[in-house]
mmCIF file of C-alpha atoms in Angstrom:
data_model
loop_
_atom_site.group_PDB
_atom_site.id
_atom_site.type_symbol
_atom_site.label_atom_id
_atom_site.label_comp_id
_atom_site.label_asym_id
_atom_site.label_seq_id
_atom_site.Cartn_x
_atom_site.Cartn_y
_atom_site.Cartn_z
ATOM 1 C CA UNK A 1 73.692 75.125 98.782
ATOM 2 C CA UNK A 2 74.329 75.524 102.566
ATOM 3 C CA UNK A 3 78.396 75.157 102.075
ATOM 4 C CA UNK A 4 77.505 77.638 99.316
ATOM 5 C CA UNK A 5 75.802 80.546 101.355
ATOM 6 C CA UNK A 6 78.293 81.298 104.037
ATOM 7 C CA UNK A 7 81.373 80.567 101.862
ATOM 8 C CA UNK A 8 81.119 84.568 101.558
ATOM 9 C CA UNK A 9 81.000 84.826 105.432
ATOM 10 C CA UNK A 10 84.410 82.599 105.379
ATOM 11 C CA UNK A 11 86.469 84.370 103.055
ATOM 12 C CA UNK A 12 85.548 87.440 104.787
ATOM 13 C CA UNK A 13 87.223 85.947 107.555
ATOM 14 C CA UNK A 14 90.380 84.459 106.338
ATOM 15 C CA UNK A 15 90.813 87.957 104.192
ATOM 16 C CA UNK A 16 90.135 90.075 108.096
ATOM 17 C CA UNK A 17 93.008 87.024 109.571
ATOM 18 C CA UNK A 18 94.882 88.786 106.157
ATOM 19 C CA UNK A 19 94.757 91.972 108.463
ATOM 20 C CA UNK A 20 94.915 90.820 111.846
ATOM 21 C CA UNK A 21 97.985 89.017 111.060
ATOM 22 C CA UNK A 22 99.829 92.115 109.335
ATOM 23 C CA UNK A 23 99.247 93.771 112.418
ATOM 24 C CA UNK A 24 100.750 91.908 114.890
ATOM 25 C CA UNK A 25 103.738 89.946 113.066
ATOM 26 C CA UNK A 26 104.860 93.724 110.825
ATOM 27 C CA UNK A 27 107.579 95.785 112.828
ATOM 28 C CA UNK A 28 106.773 99.198 110.828
ATOM 29 C CA UNK A 29 104.107 101.297 112.206
ATOM 30 C CA UNK A 30 102.749 102.175 107.975
ATOM 31 C CA UNK A 31 102.928 98.305 107.080
ATOM 32 C CA UNK A 32 100.559 98.069 110.367
ATOM 33 C CA UNK A 33 98.112 100.892 109.635
ATOM 34 C CA UNK A 34 97.946 98.986 106.624
ATOM 35 C CA UNK A 35 96.626 95.834 107.534
ATOM 36 C CA UNK A 36 94.141 97.391 109.537
ATOM 37 C CA UNK A 37 92.806 98.611 106.533
ATOM 38 C CA UNK A 38 92.368 95.589 105.113
ATOM 39 C CA UNK A 39 90.817 94.507 108.118
ATOM 40 C CA UNK A 40 88.148 97.042 107.781
ATOM 41 C CA UNK A 41 87.429 96.337 104.245
ATOM 42 C CA UNK A 42 86.513 92.717 105.114
ATOM 43 C CA UNK A 43 84.196 93.732 108.074
ATOM 44 C CA UNK A 44 82.519 95.475 105.726
ATOM 45 C CA UNK A 45 82.314 93.309 103.090
ATOM 46 C CA UNK A 46 80.350 91.587 106.440
ATOM 47 C CA UNK A 47 78.128 94.269 105.988
ATOM 48 C CA UNK A 48 77.100 94.556 103.311
ATOM 49 C CA UNK A 49 76.710 90.795 102.483
ATOM 50 C CA UNK A 50 74.369 90.565 105.910
ATOM 51 C CA UNK A 51 72.236 92.670 103.343
ATOM 52 C CA UNK A 52 71.995 91.420 100.623
ATOM 53 C CA UNK A 53 68.821 89.215 99.207
ATOM 54 C CA UNK A 54 68.516 86.956 96.955
ATOM 55 C CA UNK A 55 67.204 88.333 93.690
ATOM 56 C CA UNK A 56 66.589 91.777 95.161
ATOM 57 C CA UNK A 57 67.737 95.310 94.077
ATOM 58 C CA UNK A 58 69.614 98.618 95.136
ATOM 59 C CA UNK A 59 67.302 99.999 97.522
ATOM 60 C CA UNK A 60 66.191 102.921 95.790
ATOM 61 C CA UNK A 61 62.420 102.683 95.365
ATOM 62 C CA UNK A 62 61.261 102.680 91.544
ATOM 63 C CA UNK A 63 58.206 101.113 89.358
ATOM 64 C CA UNK A 64 58.040 97.372 88.485
ATOM 65 C CA UNK A 65 60.262 96.522 91.958
ATOM 66 C CA UNK A 66 59.010 94.198 94.272
ATOM 67 C CA UNK A 67 62.335 92.939 95.922
ATOM 68 C CA UNK A 68 64.883 95.660 97.886
ATOM 69 C CA UNK A 69 68.060 94.745 99.620
ATOM 70 C CA UNK A 70 68.065 96.121 103.191
ATOM 71 C CA UNK A 71 69.240 99.473 103.056
ATOM 72 C CA UNK A 72 70.067 99.258 106.844
ATOM 73 C CA UNK A 73 73.919 97.791 106.356
ATOM 74 C CA UNK A 74 74.459 100.503 103.826
ATOM 75 C CA UNK A 75 73.485 103.568 106.262
ATOM 76 C CA UNK A 76 76.075 101.719 108.805
ATOM 77 C CA UNK A 77 78.737 100.779 106.310
ATOM 78 C CA UNK A 78 79.356 104.387 104.971
ATOM 79 C CA UNK A 79 79.233 105.959 108.228
ATOM 80 C CA UNK A 80 82.170 103.546 109.249
ATOM 81 C CA UNK A 81 84.268 104.443 105.858
ATOM 82 C CA UNK A 82 84.114 108.277 106.556
ATOM 83 C CA UNK A 83 85.037 107.492 110.310
ATOM 84 C CA UNK A 84 87.932 104.822 109.032
ATOM 85 C CA UNK A 85 89.242 107.352 106.899
ATOM 86 C CA UNK A 86 89.320 109.998 109.810
ATOM 87 C CA UNK A 87 91.091 107.906 111.692
ATOM 88 C CA UNK A 88 93.768 106.539 109.340
ATOM 89 C CA UNK A 89 94.710 110.084 108.964
ATOM 90 C CA UNK A 90 95.259 110.565 112.854
ATOM 91 C CA UNK A 91 97.321 107.526 112.962
ATOM 92 C CA UNK A 92 99.333 108.470 110.251
ATOM 93 C CA UNK A 93 99.593 112.014 111.547
ATOM 94 C CA UNK A 94 101.106 110.393 114.935
ATOM 95 C CA UNK A 95 103.355 108.140 112.495
ATOM 96 C CA UNK A 96 104.256 110.939 110.995
ATOM 97 C CA UNK A 97 105.323 112.244 114.397
ATOM 98 C CA UNK A 98 106.824 109.615 115.788
ATOM 99 C CA UNK A 99 109.035 109.433 112.761
ATOM 100 C CA UNK A 100 110.275 113.258 113.962
ATOM 101 C CA UNK A 101 111.282 112.151 117.177
ATOM 102 C CA UNK A 102 112.779 108.605 117.074
ATOM 103 C CA UNK A 103 113.850 109.132 113.546
ATOM 104 C CA UNK A 104 112.826 106.124 113.149
ATOM 105 C CA UNK A 105 108.387 103.894 112.243
ATOM 106 C CA UNK A 106 110.023 100.856 113.084
ATOM 107 C CA UNK A 107 108.255 99.196 116.560
ATOM 108 C CA UNK A 108 111.530 97.245 117.274
ATOM 109 C CA UNK A 109 113.898 100.198 117.417
ATOM 110 C CA UNK A 110 111.730 102.420 118.570
ATOM 111 C CA UNK A 111 111.390 99.716 122.016
ATOM 112 C CA UNK A 112 115.811 99.664 121.816
ATOM 113 C CA UNK A 113 115.327 103.575 121.586
ATOM 114 C CA UNK A 114 113.121 104.143 124.521
ATOM 115 C CA UNK A 115 115.414 101.162 126.303
ATOM 116 C CA UNK A 116 118.394 102.975 126.238
ATOM 117 C CA UNK A 117 116.680 106.342 127.321
ATOM 118 C CA UNK A 118 115.135 104.125 130.272
ATOM 119 C CA UNK A 119 118.473 103.159 131.151
ATOM 120 C CA UNK A 120 120.581 106.283 130.766
ATOM 121 C CA UNK B 1 76.338 85.170 86.686
ATOM 122 C CA UNK B 2 76.154 87.057 89.579
ATOM 123 C CA UNK B 3 77.459 84.011 91.554
ATOM 124 C CA UNK B 4 81.109 83.635 90.088
ATOM 125 C CA UNK B 5 81.068 87.193 89.466
ATOM 126 C CA UNK B 6 82.219 87.713 93.447
ATOM 127 C CA UNK B 7 83.572 84.106 94.026
ATOM 128 C CA UNK B 8 85.495 85.688 90.753
ATOM 129 C CA UNK B 9 86.368 89.072 92.928
ATOM 130 C CA UNK B 10 86.684 87.041 95.966
ATOM 131 C CA UNK B 11 89.304 85.406 94.833
ATOM 132 C CA UNK B 12 91.471 88.435 93.695
ATOM 133 C CA UNK B 13 90.599 89.561 97.141
ATOM 134 C CA UNK B 14 93.089 86.644 99.337
ATOM 135 C CA UNK B 15 95.462 87.173 96.450
ATOM 136 C CA UNK B 16 96.131 91.218 97.335
ATOM 137 C CA UNK B 17 95.527 89.887 101.222
ATOM 138 C CA UNK B 18 98.408 87.659 101.287
ATOM 139 C CA UNK B 19 101.080 89.242 97.435
ATOM 140 C CA UNK B 20 100.176 92.468 101.043
ATOM 141 C CA UNK B 21 101.365 89.686 103.516
ATOM 142 C CA UNK B 22 104.308 88.737 101.478
ATOM 143 C CA UNK B 23 105.457 92.013 99.690
ATOM 144 C CA UNK B 24 108.318 93.975 101.514
ATOM 145 C CA UNK B 25 108.041 97.544 99.961
ATOM 146 C CA UNK B 26 105.780 99.808 101.885
ATOM 147 C CA UNK B 27 104.888 101.672 98.188
ATOM 148 C CA UNK B 28 103.663 98.339 96.448
ATOM 149 C CA UNK B 29 101.672 97.637 99.177
ATOM 150 C CA UNK B 30 99.556 100.862 99.771
ATOM 151 C CA UNK B 31 98.949 100.159 96.031
ATOM 152 C CA UNK B 32 97.966 97.221 96.902
ATOM 153 C CA UNK B 33 95.351 98.170 99.847
ATOM 154 C CA UNK B 34 93.847 101.028 96.589
ATOM 155 C CA UNK B 35 93.256 98.012 94.522
ATOM 156 C CA UNK B 36 92.401 95.804 97.315
ATOM 157 C CA UNK B 37 89.097 98.774 97.925
ATOM 158 C CA UNK B 38 88.533 99.072 94.612
ATOM 159 C CA UNK B 39 87.852 95.582 94.618
ATOM 160 C CA UNK B 40 85.482 95.772 97.203
ATOM 161 C CA UNK B 41 84.059 98.452 95.736
ATOM 162 C CA UNK B 42 82.620 96.662 92.803
ATOM 163 C CA UNK B 43 81.263 93.614 94.558
ATOM 164 C CA UNK B 44 79.574 96.299 97.031
ATOM 165 C CA UNK B 45 78.205 97.324 93.434
ATOM 166 C CA UNK B 46 77.773 93.144 92.822
ATOM 167 C CA UNK B 47 75.925 93.267 96.457
ATOM 168 C CA UNK B 48 73.184 96.525 95.451
ATOM 169 C CA UNK B 49 74.819 99.016 97.635
ATOM 170 C CA UNK B 50 75.617 101.258 95.206
ATOM 171 C CA UNK B 51 75.871 104.205 98.058
ATOM 172 C CA UNK B 52 78.535 102.696 99.882
ATOM 173 C CA UNK B 53 80.569 101.150 96.581
ATOM 174 C CA UNK B 54 80.961 104.755 95.614
ATOM 175 C CA UNK B 55 82.052 106.786 98.617
ATOM 176 C CA UNK B 56 84.301 103.219 99.368
ATOM 177 C CA UNK B 57 86.135 103.886 95.748
ATOM 178 C CA UNK B 58 86.162 107.757 95.870
ATOM 179 C CA UNK B 59 87.506 107.534 99.947
ATOM 180 C CA UNK B 60 88.542 104.325 100.808
ATOM 181 C CA UNK B 61 90.261 104.017 97.033
ATOM 182 C CA UNK B 62 91.354 107.670 96.669
ATOM 183 C CA UNK B 63 91.824 109.934 99.366
ATOM 184 C CA UNK B 64 93.250 107.169 102.311
ATOM 185 C CA UNK B 65 96.014 106.230 98.978
ATOM 186 C CA UNK B 66 96.931 109.646 99.505
ATOM 187 C CA UNK B 67 96.904 110.224 103.022
ATOM 188 C CA UNK B 68 99.304 107.330 103.089
ATOM 189 C CA UNK B 69 101.614 108.315 100.139
ATOM 190 C CA UNK B 70 102.046 112.078 101.926
ATOM 191 C CA UNK B 71 102.683 109.910 105.505
ATOM 192 C CA UNK B 72 104.960 107.937 103.884
ATOM 193 C CA UNK B 73 106.575 111.142 101.819
ATOM 194 C CA UNK B 74 107.094 112.898 105.533
ATOM 195 C CA UNK B 75 108.928 109.263 106.494
ATOM 196 C CA UNK B 76 111.878 107.065 105.056
ATOM 197 C CA UNK B 77 109.644 105.439 102.596
ATOM 198 C CA UNK B 78 112.803 103.555 100.789
ATOM 199 C CA UNK B 79 112.745 101.521 103.850
ATOM 200 C CA UNK B 80 111.753 97.394 104.060
ATOM 201 C CA UNK B 81 108.844 97.070 106.835
ATOM 202 C CA UNK B 82 111.110 94.227 108.701
ATOM 203 C CA UNK B 83 108.802 91.693 110.768
ATOM 204 C CA UNK B 84 108.976 87.960 112.575
ATOM 205 C CA UNK B 85 107.126 85.231 111.189
ATOM 206 C CA UNK B 86 106.552 84.277 114.301
ATOM 207 C CA UNK B 87 104.508 80.489 115.025
ATOM 208 C CA UNK B 88 103.177 82.679 118.115
ATOM 209 C CA UNK B 89 101.583 84.981 115.773
ATOM 210 C CA UNK B 90 99.722 82.341 113.240
ATOM 211 C CA UNK B 91 98.528 80.116 116.466
ATOM 212 C CA UNK B 92 96.791 82.915 117.379
ATOM 213 C CA UNK B 93 95.401 83.967 114.074
ATOM 214 C CA UNK B 94 94.243 80.643 112.882
ATOM 215 C CA UNK B 95 92.639 80.221 116.593
ATOM 216 C CA UNK B 96 90.436 83.049 115.805
ATOM 217 C CA UNK B 97 89.361 82.654 112.354
ATOM 218 C CA UNK B 98 88.489 79.369 113.374
ATOM 219 C CA UNK B 99 86.315 80.705 116.568
ATOM 220 C CA UNK B 100 84.603 83.490 113.640
ATOM 221 C CA UNK B 101 84.170 80.858 111.463
ATOM 222 C CA UNK B 102 82.628 78.708 114.110
ATOM 223 C CA UNK B 103 79.944 81.618 115.065
ATOM 224 C CA UNK B 104 79.204 81.809 111.364
ATOM 225 C CA UNK B 105 77.567 78.139 111.026
ATOM 226 C CA UNK B 106 73.980 79.240 112.685
ATOM 227 C CA UNK B 107 74.062 82.779 110.782
ATOM 228 C CA UNK B 108 71.682 83.580 108.093
ATOM 229 C CA UNK B 109 72.663 82.291 104.054
ATOM 230 C CA UNK B 110 73.652 84.567 102.019
ATOM 231 C CA UNK B 111 71.217 86.304 100.500
ATOM 232 C CA UNK B 112 67.967 84.410 102.441
ATOM 233 C CA UNK B 113 65.216 86.881 102.312
ATOM 234 C CA UNK B 114 63.668 85.595 105.461
ATOM 235 C CA UNK B 115 66.475 86.338 107.967
ATOM 236 C CA UNK B 116 66.098 88.521 111.190
ATOM 237 C CA UNK B 117 67.804 91.418 109.496
ATOM 238 C CA UNK B 118 65.523 91.471 106.473
ATOM 239 C CA UNK B 119 62.396 90.959 108.364
ATOM 240 C CA UNK B 120 61.981 92.993 110.746
ATOM 241 C CA UNK B 121 59.572 95.373 111.589
ATOM 242 C CA UNK B 122 60.002 98.479 112.692
ATOM 243 C CA UNK B 123 63.906 98.904 111.461
ATOM 244 C CA UNK B 124 63.890 97.188 107.114
ATOM 245 C CA UNK B 125 60.235 96.972 106.053
ATOM 246 C CA UNK B 126 59.745 99.981 107.469
ATOM 247 C CA UNK B 127 62.373 101.885 105.928
ATOM 248 C CA UNK B 128 61.461 100.760 102.523
ATOM 249 C CA UNK B 129 57.744 101.011 102.721
ATOM 250 C CA UNK B 130 56.676 103.763 105.079
ATOM 251 C CA UNK B 131 60.090 106.005 103.956
ATOM 252 C CA UNK B 132 58.367 107.768 100.442
ATOM 253 C CA UNK B 133 55.521 109.072 102.740
ATOM 254 C CA UNK B 134 57.510 109.966 105.417
ATOM 255 C CA UNK B 135 60.255 112.015 104.117
ATOM 256 C CA UNK B 136 59.418 111.963 99.923
ATOM 257 C CA UNK B 137 62.766 110.282 98.966
ATOM 258 C CA UNK B 138 63.108 107.718 96.082
ATOM 259 C CA UNK B 139 66.865 106.305 97.897
ATOM 260 C CA UNK B 140 65.905 104.724 100.754
ATOM 261 C CA UNK B 141 70.364 105.271 101.911
ATOM 262 C CA UNK B 142 69.257 108.554 101.494
ATOM 263 C CA UNK B 143 66.516 109.077 103.919
ATOM 264 C CA UNK B 144 67.671 106.442 106.603
ATOM 265 C CA UNK B 145 70.890 108.546 106.599
ATOM 266 C CA UNK B 146 69.847 111.769 106.148
ATOM 267 C CA UNK B 147 66.296 111.213 107.813
ATOM 268 C CA UNK B 148 65.992 108.021 110.427
ATOM 269 C CA UNK B 149 69.559 108.028 111.554
ATOM 270 C CA UNK B 150 70.412 111.633 111.555
ATOM 271 C CA UNK B 151 71.961 112.186 114.798
ATOM 272 C CA UNK B 152 74.339 109.454 113.360
ATOM 273 C CA UNK B 153 75.514 111.518 110.907
ATOM 274 C CA UNK B 154 75.269 114.191 113.141
ATOM 275 C CA UNK B 155 78.420 112.153 115.222
ATOM 276 C CA UNK B 156 80.123 111.003 112.037
ATOM 277 C CA UNK B 157 80.845 114.719 110.819
ATOM 278 C CA UNK B 158 82.320 115.595 115.011
ATOM 279 C CA UNK B 159 84.252 112.550 114.127
ATOM 280 C CA UNK B 160 85.843 113.420 111.590
ATOM 281 C CA UNK B 161 85.704 117.754 112.625
ATOM 282 C CA UNK B 162 88.137 116.123 115.773
ATOM 283 C CA UNK B 163 90.030 114.029 113.210
ATOM 284 C CA UNK B 164 90.662 116.816 111.196
ATOM 285 C CA UNK B 165 92.151 119.527 114.096
ATOM 286 C CA UNK B 166 94.107 116.513 115.823
ATOM 287 C CA UNK B 167 95.400 116.347 112.608
ATOM 288 C CA UNK B 168 96.509 120.075 112.326
ATOM 289 C CA UNK B 169 97.362 119.815 115.505
ATOM 290 C CA UNK B 170 99.704 117.143 115.328
ATOM 291 C CA UNK B 171 101.335 118.524 112.330
ATOM 292 C CA UNK B 172 101.051 122.239 111.447
ATOM 293 C CA UNK B 173 102.229 123.254 114.569
ATOM 294 C CA UNK B 174 105.586 121.059 114.775
ATOM 295 C CA UNK B 175 106.791 122.461 111.502
ATOM 296 C CA UNK B 176 107.241 125.886 113.281
ATOM 297 C CA UNK B 177 108.941 124.374 116.858
ATOM 298 C CA UNK B 178 112.409 123.528 115.156
ATOM 299 C CA UNK B 179 113.380 126.998 114.913
ATOM 300 C CA UNK B 180 111.658 128.575 117.845
ATOM 301 C CA UNK B 181 113.206 125.672 120.576
ATOM 302 C CA UNK B 182 115.220 122.489 119.729
ATOM 303 C CA UNK B 183 114.344 119.644 121.916
ATOM 304 C CA UNK B 184 117.572 118.389 122.948
ATOM 305 C CA UNK B 185 116.782 115.085 122.769
ATOM 306 C CA UNK B 186 114.991 114.298 119.981
ATOM 307 C CA UNK B 187 117.725 112.608 117.150
ATOM 308 C CA UNK B 188 114.865 114.795 114.175
ATOM 309 C CA UNK B 189 116.249 118.530 115.573
ATOM 310 C CA UNK B 190 120.496 116.536 115.335
ATOM 311 C CA UNK B 191 121.879 119.146 112.182
ATOM 312 C CA UNK B 192 120.502 122.414 114.835
ATOM 313 C CA UNK B 193 122.507 121.659 117.498
ATOM 314 C CA UNK B 194 125.412 120.590 115.249
ATOM 315 C CA UNK B 195 124.562 123.867 113.598
ATOM 316 C CA UNK B 196 125.182 125.477 116.592
ATOM 317 C CA UNK B 197 128.649 124.194 117.534
ATOM 318 C CA UNK B 198 130.113 124.418 114.288
ATOM 319 C CA UNK B 199 129.664 128.443 115.279
ATOM 320 C CA UNK B 200 130.928 127.866 118.507
ATOM 321 C CA UNK B 201 133.837 126.770 116.790
ATOM 322 C CA UNK B 202 134.229 129.192 114.163
#
């Protein structure tokens, strides 16, 4: 049971690290944002699994229900989802602007263009 | 049964994450990210977080996929993302993951009703048992979101408003600029300069 009790967290950490790996190892800026999305959703999962109570019910008060899951992580993650999509929108707008001035969204090509401009 | 559903859906999530790493096509990556959010929303329902589940399905799976597709329509989306599968990145990621797993070893187990988060008298217990009298709302998530932590929600609205202004000022103003003044160093404006040259030669 003790292994099973932490299984959730370990899978979430594997998912987080998958997102982090995409952020580090992929050059395409949109691909980096996809990795950030994977990372973000994994963190939401971690918080929600902290609030789960065995045999509990959704935190909507009703007669005959005595055990509820913790509502506080739900509230925090509701805020985080909306803020996450707002930051994603700003990042994608920045990527569109980068594409308009560099004509590429590959990180290595952008660095090459900047190095060329510095030499001139 | 609930445990079986959780394990199967978590395995789906891992498979999708590996697919996103392996696949080089951007469109496939965006669609897989939408699927990832949808399966995460199903897992939130299993873990009793119904409000979070429908927000994730609508915002994470719907709006953010649309935003990605919109950004891809402005950029070259036929381009395959390149990358380096470097040893340094793998070592860094594995080390970070190992540290995080070490950190989970003394965390309360999944579903533990005696964990500090569930038994805190002024947070969870107060919200669950005092909120019907204090706010008159049967949904505890709503009463915490709108009443107890109302300033959080106000801050969230400010963030969304700021992000809207930022996106508009990044994308809304630039649409006019190529006609008014063409910055010479931008490769995107090469056709304008070429048109000027052809006018001069003719």
